[in-house]
PDB file of C-alpha atoms in Angstrom:
ATOM      1  CA  UNK S   1     -28.523   6.769 -58.469  1.00 42.00           C
ATOM      2  CA  UNK S   2     -27.009   5.630 -61.995  1.00 41.00           C
ATOM      3  CA  UNK S   3     -25.806   1.850 -62.979  1.00 42.00           C
ATOM      4  CA  UNK S   4     -22.274   1.198 -62.187  1.00 44.00           C
ATOM      5  CA  UNK S   5     -19.883  -1.364 -62.616  1.00 43.00           C
ATOM      6  CA  UNK S   6     -19.684  -2.116 -58.535  1.00 42.00           C
ATOM      7  CA  UNK S   7     -23.909  -2.642 -59.373  1.00 43.00           C
ATOM      8  CA  UNK S   8     -23.460  -5.448 -61.679  1.00 41.00           C
ATOM      9  CA  UNK S   9     -20.710  -7.641 -59.828  1.00 41.00           C
ATOM     10  CA  UNK S  10     -22.358  -6.697 -56.409  1.00 44.00           C
ATOM     11  CA  UNK S  11     -25.658  -8.566 -58.174  1.00 45.00           C
ATOM     12  CA  UNK S  12     -23.206 -11.382 -59.353  1.00 41.00           C
ATOM     13  CA  UNK S  13     -21.967 -11.838 -56.209  1.00 45.00           C
ATOM     14  CA  UNK S  14     -25.922 -11.799 -55.161  1.00 49.00           C
ATOM     15  CA  UNK S  15     -27.273 -14.207 -57.061  1.00 44.00           C
ATOM     16  CA  UNK S  16     -23.798 -16.883 -56.963  1.00 40.00           C
ATOM     17  CA  UNK S  17     -22.959 -16.407 -53.397  1.00 52.00           C
ATOM     18  CA  UNK S  18     -25.066 -18.697 -50.739  1.00 69.00           C
ATOM     19  CA  UNK S  19     -25.377 -16.747 -47.488  1.00 82.00           C
ATOM     20  CA  UNK S  20     -25.488 -19.393 -44.121  1.00 88.00           C
ATOM     21  CA  UNK S  21     -27.938 -18.282 -41.966  1.00 89.00           C
ATOM     22  CA  UNK S  22     -25.133 -19.077 -38.661  1.00 91.00           C
ATOM     23  CA  UNK S  23     -22.514 -16.921 -41.305  1.00 93.00           C
ATOM     24  CA  UNK S  24     -25.232 -14.368 -41.075  1.00 94.00           C
ATOM     25  CA  UNK S  25     -26.331 -13.867 -38.045  1.00 93.00           C
ATOM     26  CA  UNK S  26     -22.430 -13.779 -36.624  1.00 94.00           C
ATOM     27  CA  UNK S  27     -22.037 -10.720 -39.188  1.00 95.00           C
ATOM     28  CA  UNK S  28     -25.022  -8.907 -38.005  1.00 95.00           C
ATOM     29  CA  UNK S  29     -24.236  -8.885 -33.943  1.00 93.00           C
ATOM     30  CA  UNK S  30     -20.825  -8.294 -35.164  1.00 94.00           C
ATOM     31  CA  UNK S  31     -21.830  -4.944 -37.563  1.00 96.00           C
ATOM     32  CA  UNK S  32     -24.342  -3.824 -34.386  1.00 94.00           C
ATOM     33  CA  UNK S  33     -21.195  -3.341 -31.924  1.00 92.00           C
ATOM     34  CA  UNK S  34     -19.081  -2.715 -34.271  1.00 93.00           C
ATOM     35  CA  UNK S  35     -21.768   0.489 -35.306  1.00 95.00           C
ATOM     36  CA  UNK S  36     -22.572   0.805 -31.425  1.00 92.00           C
ATOM     37  CA  UNK S  37     -18.630   1.245 -30.686  1.00 92.00           C
ATOM     38  CA  UNK S  38     -17.910   4.308 -33.930  1.00 94.00           C
ATOM     39  CA  UNK S  39     -21.628   6.203 -32.363  1.00 94.00           C
ATOM     40  CA  UNK S  40     -20.714   5.906 -29.564  1.00 91.00           C
ATOM     41  CA  UNK S  41     -19.480   8.546 -27.657  1.00 91.00           C
ATOM     42  CA  UNK S  42     -19.496   7.373 -23.705  1.00 90.00           C
ATOM     43  CA  UNK S  43     -15.848   5.584 -24.778  1.00 93.00           C
ATOM     44  CA  UNK S  44     -13.785   3.936 -21.746  1.00 95.00           C
ATOM     45  CA  UNK S  45     -10.811   5.957 -22.915  1.00 95.00           C
ATOM     46  CA  UNK S  46     -12.996   9.248 -22.255  1.00 95.00           C
ATOM     47  CA  UNK S  47     -13.862   7.999 -19.252  1.00 96.00           C
ATOM     48  CA  UNK S  48     -10.227   7.069 -17.976  1.00 97.00           C
ATOM     49  CA  UNK S  49      -9.680  10.726 -18.772  1.00 96.00           C
ATOM     50  CA  UNK S  50     -12.180  11.970 -16.591  1.00 96.00           C
ATOM     51  CA  UNK S  51     -11.440   9.805 -14.244  1.00 97.00           C
ATOM     52  CA  UNK S  52      -7.349  11.182 -14.208  1.00 97.00           C
ATOM     53  CA  UNK S  53      -9.176  14.787 -14.390  1.00 96.00           C
ATOM     54  CA  UNK S  54     -11.568  14.858 -11.360  1.00 96.00           C
ATOM     55  CA  UNK S  55      -8.462  13.030  -9.270  1.00 97.00           C
ATOM     56  CA  UNK S  56      -5.858  15.856 -10.493  1.00 96.00           C
ATOM     57  CA  UNK S  57      -8.434  18.585 -10.215  1.00 96.00           C
ATOM     58  CA  UNK S  58     -10.050  17.817  -6.732  1.00 97.00           C
ATOM     59  CA  UNK S  59      -6.282  16.061  -5.741  1.00 97.00           C
ATOM     60  CA  UNK S  60      -4.958  19.703  -6.226  1.00 96.00           C
ATOM     61  CA  UNK S  61      -7.520  21.633  -4.493  1.00 97.00           C
ATOM     62  CA  UNK S  62      -6.502  18.982  -1.587  1.00 97.00           C
ATOM     63  CA  UNK S  63      -3.757  19.958  -1.877  1.00 95.00           C
ATOM     64  CA  UNK S  64      -3.394  23.353  -1.593  1.00 95.00           C
ATOM     65  CA  UNK S  65      -6.126  23.153   1.878  1.00 96.00           C
ATOM     66  CA  UNK S  66      -5.031  20.736   3.284  1.00 93.00           C
ATOM     67  CA  UNK S  67      -3.679  21.373   7.286  1.00 90.00           C
ATOM     68  CA  UNK S  68      -5.819  25.104   6.960  1.00 92.00           C
ATOM     69  CA  UNK S  69      -7.116  25.898  10.168  1.00 90.00           C
ATOM     70  CA  UNK S  70      -9.623  28.216   9.898  1.00 93.00           C
ATOM     71  CA  UNK S  71     -10.221  26.965   6.541  1.00 95.00           C
ATOM     72  CA  UNK S  72     -10.546  29.533   3.938  1.00 94.00           C
ATOM     73  CA  UNK S  73     -10.698  27.790   0.904  1.00 93.00           C
ATOM     74  CA  UNK S  74      -8.463  26.931  -2.540  1.00 93.00           C
ATOM     75  CA  UNK S  75      -5.935  30.546  -2.885  1.00 88.00           C
ATOM     76  CA  UNK S  76      -3.889  30.816  -5.739  1.00 85.00           C
ATOM     77  CA  UNK S  77      -1.834  28.720  -8.969  1.00 89.00           C
ATOM     78  CA  UNK S  78      -4.706  25.637  -7.770  1.00 93.00           C
ATOM     79  CA  UNK S  79      -7.274  27.429  -9.747  1.00 93.00           C
ATOM     80  CA  UNK S  80      -4.291  27.000 -12.894  1.00 93.00           C
ATOM     81  CA  UNK S  81      -4.082  23.583 -13.271  1.00 93.00           C
ATOM     82  CA  UNK S  82      -8.671  23.027 -12.453  1.00 94.00           C
ATOM     83  CA  UNK S  83      -8.898  25.362 -15.181  1.00 94.00           C
ATOM     84  CA  UNK S  84      -6.951  22.721 -17.128  1.00 95.00           C
ATOM     85  CA  UNK S  85      -7.486  19.677 -16.132  1.00 95.00           C
ATOM     86  CA  UNK S  86     -11.887  20.936 -17.159  1.00 93.00           C
ATOM     87  CA  UNK S  87     -10.960  22.254 -20.064  1.00 96.00           C
ATOM     88  CA  UNK S  88      -8.931  19.226 -21.250  1.00 94.00           C
ATOM     89  CA  UNK S  89     -12.099  16.985 -20.620  1.00 94.00           C
ATOM     90  CA  UNK S  90     -13.974  19.242 -22.140  1.00 94.00           C
ATOM     91  CA  UNK S  91     -11.740  19.392 -25.410  1.00 96.00           C
ATOM     92  CA  UNK S  92     -11.465  15.602 -25.409  1.00 96.00           C
ATOM     93  CA  UNK S  93     -14.980  14.950 -24.503  1.00 94.00           C
ATOM     94  CA  UNK S  94     -16.224  17.411 -27.716  1.00 94.00           C
ATOM     95  CA  UNK S  95     -12.979  15.491 -29.630  1.00 95.00           C
ATOM     96  CA  UNK S  96     -15.084  11.952 -29.495  1.00 95.00           C
ATOM     97  CA  UNK S  97     -18.516  13.891 -29.682  1.00 93.00           C
ATOM     98  CA  UNK S  98     -17.628  15.050 -33.094  1.00 94.00           C
ATOM     99  CA  UNK S  99     -15.745  12.411 -34.310  1.00 94.00           C
ATOM    100  CA  UNK S 100     -18.640   9.933 -33.519  1.00 95.00           C
ATOM    101  CA  UNK S 101     -21.664  11.964 -34.328  1.00 94.00           C
ATOM    102  CA  UNK S 102     -19.638  12.776 -37.683  1.00 94.00           C
ATOM    103  CA  UNK S 103     -22.246  12.569 -40.833  1.00 94.00           C
ATOM    104  CA  UNK S 104     -25.320  11.653 -38.341  1.00 95.00           C
ATOM    105  CA  UNK S 105     -28.179  14.254 -38.616  1.00 93.00           C
ATOM    106  CA  UNK S 106     -31.158  14.112 -37.102  1.00 93.00           C
ATOM    107  CA  UNK S 107     -33.408  14.398 -33.730  1.00 92.00           C
ATOM    108  CA  UNK S 108     -30.504  12.786 -31.380  1.00 89.00           C
ATOM    109  CA  UNK S 109     -28.785  16.456 -32.230  1.00 89.00           C
ATOM    110  CA  UNK S 110     -31.245  18.403 -31.327  1.00 89.00           C
ATOM    111  CA  UNK S 111     -31.583  16.050 -27.899  1.00 87.00           C
ATOM    112  CA  UNK S 112     -27.414  16.187 -27.232  1.00 87.00           C
ATOM    113  CA  UNK S 113     -27.800  19.933 -27.826  1.00 90.00           C
ATOM    114  CA  UNK S 114     -30.159  19.981 -25.089  1.00 90.00           C
ATOM    115  CA  UNK S 115     -28.258  18.083 -22.595  1.00 88.00           C
ATOM    116  CA  UNK S 116     -25.828  20.438 -23.044  1.00 90.00           C
ATOM    117  CA  UNK S 117     -27.899  22.959 -22.085  1.00 93.00           C
ATOM    118  CA  UNK S 118     -29.348  21.419 -19.458  1.00 91.00           C
ATOM    119  CA  UNK S 119     -25.941  21.416 -17.661  1.00 91.00           C
ATOM    120  CA  UNK S 120     -25.010  24.988 -18.589  1.00 93.00           C
ATOM    121  CA  UNK S 121     -28.480  25.654 -16.504  1.00 94.00           C
ATOM    122  CA  UNK S 122     -27.613  23.647 -14.374  1.00 92.00           C
ATOM    123  CA  UNK S 123     -23.667  24.596 -13.279  1.00 92.00           C
ATOM    124  CA  UNK S 124     -25.053  27.720 -13.434  1.00 95.00           C
ATOM    125  CA  UNK S 125     -27.100  27.541 -10.956  1.00 96.00           C
ATOM    126  CA  UNK S 126     -24.787  25.446  -8.468  1.00 95.00           C
ATOM    127  CA  UNK S 127     -22.707  28.902  -9.189  1.00 94.00           C
ATOM    128  CA  UNK S 128     -25.262  31.554  -8.011  1.00 97.00           C
ATOM    129  CA  UNK S 129     -26.084  29.153  -4.850  1.00 97.00           C
ATOM    130  CA  UNK S 130     -22.257  29.872  -3.606  1.00 96.00           C
ATOM    131  CA  UNK S 131     -22.836  32.983  -4.494  1.00 96.00           C
ATOM    132  CA  UNK S 132     -26.333  33.123  -2.452  1.00 97.00           C
ATOM    133  CA  UNK S 133     -24.634  31.146   0.169  1.00 96.00           C
ATOM    134  CA  UNK S 134     -21.810  34.048   0.339  1.00 96.00           C
ATOM    135  CA  UNK S 135     -24.678  36.644   0.315  1.00 96.00           C
ATOM    136  CA  UNK S 136     -26.479  35.174   3.290  1.00 97.00           C
ATOM    137  CA  UNK S 137     -23.134  34.904   5.645  1.00 96.00           C
ATOM    138  CA  UNK S 138     -22.749  30.508   5.289  1.00 96.00           C
ATOM    139  CA  UNK S 139     -19.362  30.462   6.447  1.00 95.00           C
ATOM    140  CA  UNK S 140     -16.213  29.580   4.282  1.00 95.00           C
ATOM    141  CA  UNK S 141     -15.958  25.449   5.142  1.00 96.00           C
ATOM    142  CA  UNK S 142     -19.866  25.345   3.362  1.00 96.00           C
ATOM    143  CA  UNK S 143     -19.280  27.933   0.893  1.00 96.00           C
ATOM    144  CA  UNK S 144     -15.275  27.471  -0.664  1.00 95.00           C
ATOM    145  CA  UNK S 145     -16.028  23.626   0.626  1.00 96.00           C
ATOM    146  CA  UNK S 146     -18.471  21.178   1.237  1.00 97.00           C
ATOM    147  CA  UNK S 147     -20.767  23.137  -1.374  1.00 97.00           C
ATOM    148  CA  UNK S 148     -17.987  23.678  -4.704  1.00 96.00           C
ATOM    149  CA  UNK S 149     -16.379  20.364  -4.077  1.00 96.00           C
ATOM    150  CA  UNK S 150     -20.397  17.987  -3.892  1.00 97.00           C
ATOM    151  CA  UNK S 151     -22.828  19.975  -5.229  1.00 96.00           C
ATOM    152  CA  UNK S 152     -21.594  20.328  -8.482  1.00 95.00           C
ATOM    153  CA  UNK S 153     -21.492  16.726  -9.001  1.00 96.00           C
ATOM    154  CA  UNK S 154     -24.530  15.995  -6.985  1.00 96.00           C
ATOM    155  CA  UNK S 155     -26.282  18.400 -10.414  1.00 95.00           C
ATOM    156  CA  UNK S 156     -24.146  17.053 -12.642  1.00 93.00           C
ATOM    157  CA  UNK S 157     -24.799  12.981 -11.983  1.00 95.00           C
ATOM    158  CA  UNK S 158     -28.534  13.579 -11.559  1.00 95.00           C
ATOM    159  CA  UNK S 159     -28.623  15.543 -14.764  1.00 93.00           C
ATOM    160  CA  UNK S 160     -26.482  12.600 -16.662  1.00 92.00           C
ATOM    161  CA  UNK S 161     -28.284  10.060 -14.903  1.00 95.00           C
ATOM    162  CA  UNK S 162     -31.826  11.584 -16.431  1.00 92.00           C
ATOM    163  CA  UNK S 163     -30.343  11.289 -19.673  1.00 90.00           C
ATOM    164  CA  UNK S 164     -28.845   8.091 -19.571  1.00 92.00           C
ATOM    165  CA  UNK S 165     -32.267   6.527 -18.540  1.00 94.00           C
ATOM    166  CA  UNK S 166     -34.409   8.549 -21.743  1.00 88.00           C
ATOM    167  CA  UNK S 167     -31.590   6.690 -23.790  1.00 85.00           C
ATOM    168  CA  UNK S 168     -32.341   2.937 -21.732  1.00 88.00           C
ATOM    169  CA  UNK S 169     -27.946   3.566 -20.714  1.00 90.00           C
ATOM    170  CA  UNK S 170     -28.441   1.693 -17.698  1.00 95.00           C
ATOM    171  CA  UNK S 171     -24.685   1.666 -17.553  1.00 96.00           C
ATOM    172  CA  UNK S 172     -23.818   5.179 -18.059  1.00 96.00           C
ATOM    173  CA  UNK S 173     -26.987   5.681 -15.627  1.00 97.00           C
ATOM    174  CA  UNK S 174     -25.445   3.192 -13.109  1.00 97.00           C
ATOM    175  CA  UNK S 175     -21.777   5.127 -12.726  1.00 98.00           C
ATOM    176  CA  UNK S 176     -24.057   8.495 -12.723  1.00 97.00           C
ATOM    177  CA  UNK S 177     -25.668   7.410  -9.756  1.00 98.00           C
ATOM    178  CA  UNK S 178     -22.822   5.622  -8.572  1.00 98.00           C
ATOM    179  CA  UNK S 179     -21.435   9.770  -8.948  1.00 98.00           C
ATOM    180  CA  UNK S 180     -24.581  11.535  -6.615  1.00 98.00           C
ATOM    181  CA  UNK S 181     -23.411   8.832  -3.847  1.00 98.00           C
ATOM    182  CA  UNK S 182     -19.851   9.443  -3.640  1.00 98.00           C
ATOM    183  CA  UNK S 183     -20.852  13.816  -4.105  1.00 97.00           C
ATOM    184  CA  UNK S 184     -23.171  13.685  -1.182  1.00 98.00           C
ATOM    185  CA  UNK S 185     -21.499  11.044   0.593  1.00 98.00           C
ATOM    186  CA  UNK S 186     -18.493  12.773   1.009  1.00 97.00           C
ATOM    187  CA  UNK S 187     -20.035  16.023   1.868  1.00 97.00           C
ATOM    188  CA  UNK S 188     -19.849  14.126   5.520  1.00 97.00           C
ATOM    189  CA  UNK S 189     -15.995  13.896   5.538  1.00 97.00           C
ATOM    190  CA  UNK S 190     -15.530  17.893   6.465  1.00 95.00           C
ATOM    191  CA  UNK S 191     -14.559  20.216   3.865  1.00 96.00           C
ATOM    192  CA  UNK S 192     -10.363  19.498   3.547  1.00 97.00           C
ATOM    193  CA  UNK S 193     -11.670  15.724   2.950  1.00 97.00           C
ATOM    194  CA  UNK S 194     -14.371  15.931   0.459  1.00 97.00           C
ATOM    195  CA  UNK S 195     -11.520  17.198  -1.953  1.00 97.00           C
ATOM    196  CA  UNK S 196     -10.514  14.400  -1.830  1.00 97.00           C
ATOM    197  CA  UNK S 197     -12.950  11.627  -0.601  1.00 98.00           C
ATOM    198  CA  UNK S 198     -14.972  13.232  -3.538  1.00 98.00           C
ATOM    199  CA  UNK S 199     -11.278  12.936  -6.262  1.00 97.00           C
ATOM    200  CA  UNK S 200     -11.062   9.267  -5.094  1.00 98.00           C
ATOM    201  CA  UNK S 201     -14.169   7.941  -5.186  1.00 98.00           C
ATOM    202  CA  UNK S 202     -15.014   9.546  -8.241  1.00 98.00           C
ATOM    203  CA  UNK S 203     -12.028   8.360  -9.425  1.00 98.00           C
ATOM    204  CA  UNK S 204     -12.406   4.988  -8.656  1.00 98.00           C
ATOM    205  CA  UNK S 205     -16.636   5.103 -10.117  1.00 98.00           C
ATOM    206  CA  UNK S 206     -14.992   5.994 -13.581  1.00 98.00           C
ATOM    207  CA  UNK S 207     -12.314   3.284 -13.590  1.00 98.00           C
ATOM    208  CA  UNK S 208     -15.012   0.407 -13.009  1.00 98.00           C
ATOM    209  CA  UNK S 209     -17.163   2.509 -15.082  1.00 97.00           C
ATOM    210  CA  UNK S 210     -14.694   2.430 -18.034  1.00 97.00           C
ATOM    211  CA  UNK S 211     -13.769  -1.453 -17.149  1.00 97.00           C
ATOM    212  CA  UNK S 212     -17.274  -2.498 -17.289  1.00 96.00           C
ATOM    213  CA  UNK S 213     -17.277  -0.713 -21.259  1.00 94.00           C
ATOM    214  CA  UNK S 214     -14.408  -2.438 -22.533  1.00 92.00           C
ATOM    215  CA  UNK S 215     -16.092  -5.970 -20.715  1.00 92.00           C
ATOM    216  CA  UNK S 216     -18.839  -4.951 -22.594  1.00 88.00           C
ATOM    217  CA  UNK S 217     -17.240  -4.345 -25.724  1.00 82.00           C
ATOM    218  CA  UNK S 218     -15.540  -6.965 -25.925  1.00 80.00           C
ATOM    219  CA  UNK S 219     -18.755  -9.507 -24.483  1.00 74.00           C
TER     220      UNK S 219
ATOM    221  CA  UNK A   1     -37.962 -22.833 -40.828  1.00 60.00           C
ATOM    222  CA  UNK A   2     -36.042 -22.728 -45.032  1.00 66.00           C
ATOM    223  CA  UNK A   3     -33.497 -20.349 -45.484  1.00 65.00           C
ATOM    224  CA  UNK A   4     -36.070 -19.585 -47.724  1.00 70.00           C
ATOM    225  CA  UNK A   5     -37.786 -17.253 -45.529  1.00 78.00           C
ATOM    226  CA  UNK A   6     -34.863 -15.082 -44.772  1.00 89.00           C
ATOM    227  CA  UNK A   7     -35.499 -11.734 -46.039  1.00 93.00           C
ATOM    228  CA  UNK A   8     -34.090 -11.864 -49.877  1.00 93.00           C
ATOM    229  CA  UNK A   9     -33.904  -8.383 -49.262  1.00 95.00           C
ATOM    230  CA  UNK A  10     -32.070  -8.082 -46.491  1.00 95.00           C
ATOM    231  CA  UNK A  11     -30.049 -11.575 -46.910  1.00 94.00           C
ATOM    232  CA  UNK A  12     -27.013 -10.270 -48.000  1.00 94.00           C
ATOM    233  CA  UNK A  13     -23.795  -9.479 -46.502  1.00 95.00           C
ATOM    234  CA  UNK A  14     -23.664  -5.744 -47.436  1.00 95.00           C
ATOM    235  CA  UNK A  15     -27.282  -5.191 -47.184  1.00 96.00           C
ATOM    236  CA  UNK A  16     -27.458  -6.185 -43.828  1.00 97.00           C
ATOM    237  CA  UNK A  17     -24.558  -4.291 -42.519  1.00 97.00           C
ATOM    238  CA  UNK A  18     -26.176  -1.544 -44.319  1.00 97.00           C
ATOM    239  CA  UNK A  19     -29.524  -2.328 -42.290  1.00 97.00           C
ATOM    240  CA  UNK A  20     -27.571  -2.989 -38.653  1.00 97.00           C
ATOM    241  CA  UNK A  21     -25.122  -0.764 -38.891  1.00 97.00           C
ATOM    242  CA  UNK A  22     -28.011   2.284 -39.610  1.00 97.00           C
ATOM    243  CA  UNK A  23     -30.301   0.683 -37.134  1.00 97.00           C
ATOM    244  CA  UNK A  24     -28.767   1.308 -33.949  1.00 95.00           C
ATOM    245  CA  UNK A  25     -29.124   5.056 -34.740  1.00 95.00           C
ATOM    246  CA  UNK A  26     -31.457   6.698 -33.119  1.00 91.00           C
ATOM    247  CA  UNK A  27     -35.250   6.266 -34.301  1.00 91.00           C
ATOM    248  CA  UNK A  28     -34.770   9.024 -37.416  1.00 91.00           C
ATOM    249  CA  UNK A  29     -31.887   9.684 -37.204  1.00 95.00           C
ATOM    250  CA  UNK A  30     -29.512   9.940 -40.794  1.00 96.00           C
ATOM    251  CA  UNK A  31     -25.981   8.693 -42.052  1.00 96.00           C
ATOM    252  CA  UNK A  32     -24.181  10.711 -44.854  1.00 95.00           C
ATOM    253  CA  UNK A  33     -23.057   8.310 -47.935  1.00 95.00           C
ATOM    254  CA  UNK A  34     -19.610   8.531 -47.476  1.00 94.00           C
ATOM    255  CA  UNK A  35     -19.734   8.286 -43.152  1.00 96.00           C
ATOM    256  CA  UNK A  36     -21.857   5.098 -44.226  1.00 96.00           C
ATOM    257  CA  UNK A  37     -19.260   4.356 -46.496  1.00 95.00           C
ATOM    258  CA  UNK A  38     -16.145   4.246 -44.065  1.00 95.00           C
ATOM    259  CA  UNK A  39     -17.193   2.631 -41.901  1.00 95.00           C
ATOM    260  CA  UNK A  40     -19.309  -0.976 -44.131  1.00 95.00           C
ATOM    261  CA  UNK A  41     -15.170  -0.532 -46.595  1.00 93.00           C
ATOM    262  CA  UNK A  42     -17.567  -0.572 -49.400  1.00 93.00           C
ATOM    263  CA  UNK A  43     -17.262   0.880 -52.831  1.00 94.00           C
ATOM    264  CA  UNK A  44     -19.729   4.068 -54.105  1.00 93.00           C
ATOM    265  CA  UNK A  45     -21.144   2.054 -56.823  1.00 94.00           C
ATOM    266  CA  UNK A  46     -21.470  -1.128 -54.855  1.00 94.00           C
ATOM    267  CA  UNK A  47     -23.054   1.384 -52.069  1.00 95.00           C
ATOM    268  CA  UNK A  48     -25.146   3.008 -54.216  1.00 94.00           C
ATOM    269  CA  UNK A  49     -26.521  -0.300 -55.420  1.00 95.00           C
ATOM    270  CA  UNK A  50     -27.475  -1.545 -52.452  1.00 96.00           C
ATOM    271  CA  UNK A  51     -29.470   1.340 -51.301  1.00 96.00           C
ATOM    272  CA  UNK A  52     -31.684   1.534 -53.774  1.00 96.00           C
ATOM    273  CA  UNK A  53     -32.458  -1.532 -53.535  1.00 96.00           C
ATOM    274  CA  UNK A  54     -33.295  -1.137 -49.589  1.00 97.00           C
ATOM    275  CA  UNK A  55     -35.256   2.149 -50.602  1.00 96.00           C
ATOM    276  CA  UNK A  56     -37.205   0.154 -53.115  1.00 96.00           C
ATOM    277  CA  UNK A  57     -37.965  -2.914 -50.996  1.00 96.00           C
ATOM    278  CA  UNK A  58     -38.863   0.436 -48.706  1.00 97.00           C
ATOM    279  CA  UNK A  59     -36.571  -0.551 -46.317  1.00 97.00           C
ATOM    280  CA  UNK A  60     -34.718   3.098 -45.582  1.00 96.00           C
ATOM    281  CA  UNK A  61     -35.113   6.499 -46.314  1.00 96.00           C
ATOM    282  CA  UNK A  62     -32.654   8.856 -48.919  1.00 94.00           C
ATOM    283  CA  UNK A  63     -32.586  11.929 -49.280  1.00 92.00           C
ATOM    284  CA  UNK A  64     -30.066  14.818 -50.597  1.00 88.00           C
ATOM    285  CA  UNK A  65     -29.344  17.811 -49.659  1.00 83.00           C
ATOM    286  CA  UNK A  66     -27.321  20.909 -51.648  1.00 77.00           C
ATOM    287  CA  UNK A  67     -26.136  21.537 -55.325  1.00 76.00           C
ATOM    288  CA  UNK A  68     -23.097  20.476 -56.772  1.00 74.00           C
ATOM    289  CA  UNK A  69     -19.948  20.224 -54.158  1.00 70.00           C
ATOM    290  CA  UNK A  70     -22.140  20.786 -51.622  1.00 71.00           C
ATOM    291  CA  UNK A  71     -24.279  18.158 -51.123  1.00 81.00           C
ATOM    292  CA  UNK A  72     -24.715  15.207 -49.168  1.00 87.00           C
ATOM    293  CA  UNK A  73     -27.081  12.444 -49.289  1.00 91.00           C
ATOM    294  CA  UNK A  74     -28.515  10.873 -46.273  1.00 95.00           C
ATOM    295  CA  UNK A  75     -29.677   7.623 -45.843  1.00 96.00           C
ATOM    296  CA  UNK A  76     -32.240   6.427 -42.643  1.00 96.00           C
ATOM    297  CA  UNK A  77     -34.019   3.246 -41.465  1.00 97.00           C
ATOM    298  CA  UNK A  78     -37.809   4.011 -41.874  1.00 97.00           C
ATOM    299  CA  UNK A  79     -39.911   2.461 -39.767  1.00 96.00           C
ATOM    300  CA  UNK A  80     -40.882  -0.723 -42.325  1.00 97.00           C
ATOM    301  CA  UNK A  81     -36.746  -1.390 -42.082  1.00 97.00           C
ATOM    302  CA  UNK A  82     -36.437  -1.523 -38.443  1.00 96.00           C
ATOM    303  CA  UNK A  83     -39.633  -3.834 -38.816  1.00 96.00           C
ATOM    304  CA  UNK A  84     -37.752  -5.763 -41.230  1.00 96.00           C
ATOM    305  CA  UNK A  85     -34.744  -5.914 -39.576  1.00 97.00           C
ATOM    306  CA  UNK A  86     -36.274  -6.917 -35.910  1.00 96.00           C
ATOM    307  CA  UNK A  87     -38.660 -10.214 -38.619  1.00 95.00           C
ATOM    308  CA  UNK A  88     -35.150 -11.025 -39.660  1.00 95.00           C
ATOM    309  CA  UNK A  89     -32.858 -11.588 -36.739  1.00 95.00           C
ATOM    310  CA  UNK A  90     -35.744 -13.356 -35.095  1.00 94.00           C
ATOM    311  CA  UNK A  91     -35.801 -15.913 -38.289  1.00 93.00           C
ATOM    312  CA  UNK A  92     -32.518 -16.255 -37.973  1.00 92.00           C
ATOM    313  CA  UNK A  93     -32.926 -17.041 -34.392  1.00 91.00           C
ATOM    314  CA  UNK A  94     -35.475 -19.570 -34.682  1.00 90.00           C
ATOM    315  CA  UNK A  95     -33.708 -20.522 -38.117  1.00 87.00           C
ATOM    316  CA  UNK A  96     -30.611 -21.013 -36.504  1.00 87.00           C
ATOM    317  CA  UNK A  97     -32.454 -23.211 -33.487  1.00 82.00           C
ATOM    318  CA  UNK A  98     -33.225 -25.629 -35.941  1.00 62.00           C
ATOM    319  CA  UNK A  99     -30.969 -26.785 -37.066  1.00 56.00           C
TER     320      UNK A  99
END
C-alpha cells in the first residue's frame, strides 16, 4: 500500500472533522443494516419467488389429479410445469447467492456448500424411499400422492431449520418450521387435496416470511 | 463519558463503515478490496489509507493472493477488531445516554 493524494485528503478530513457521537451511532446502525442486506442470501424477493413457485408447482399437480377415482397420480404435461418451476427457483436462488457472496471468502463458504450437500442427500434419500414404497407394494395414493407432496418439504424444511438455527436466523427458523408443520398437517387431507393444501399453505408461509423480512429491513 | 473516550481508530466515518461492514460477515470471513470499495463507495486511495490504519491497530488482517492482473486483496476483521467495535458501540451507547 503506497501513499496517495487521497491519503492526504483522508488524513486532513480526519483531523478537521468533528464526528458527533449521535451521527456515529446513526452511521453505525445504517452501515450494519445496509451490509446485512447486501450479504443476505435469503432476500424478500427470493421468498416471494419461492411462494409463487410452490403455489404454481403444487397447484398444477393438484389441477392434474383433481377428480381422479381411483387416484393414479400426476401424469404428462404437469411434469414440464414442475421442472420449469424447480429450475426457475434454483436459478433465482443461485443468482441471489452469487450476488450476495461476491468477494466473500472464508469458513461460511464451506458451511454453505455443506448445507447444499445436506439438501442433495436429503432429496435423493426421499426419492429412494419413494421407490422403496412402490417396490413394497404401497398404493398409489401414498407413493404418488401423500408422500411426494409432503415428505420433501418435511425433510427439506427440517434441514433448513437446522441451518437457520445454527446461524441464529430466528425468522428463517420460524418459517422453515412452519413449512414442516404445513406439509405434515396437509398429509391428513388425502392424496388429492394434499397438493392444494401444501401449495397454498407453504405459499402463505413464504409470503408472510417475505413481509416479515421487509419489515425487519425497514425497522 | 467524554467523546475522547471513543476509540480514535474507529471513530472516523470511513473506518467506522469499514469495520461495521466487515463485522456483519461471519467470524473468519474476508471481503475483497473491490467489493468493499463498491459497498462503501470510497476511492481506492482512501480505502487503502483507512485499511492500513486499521491493520496497524490490529483490527483487520489484509491478505493479498495471486500476482499481477489476477491478484486479489481481501480484508477480514480480527478478534481484536470485533472486540474493539463492540467496545466502541457500548461506549457510544453510554455517551448518547448521558447526553
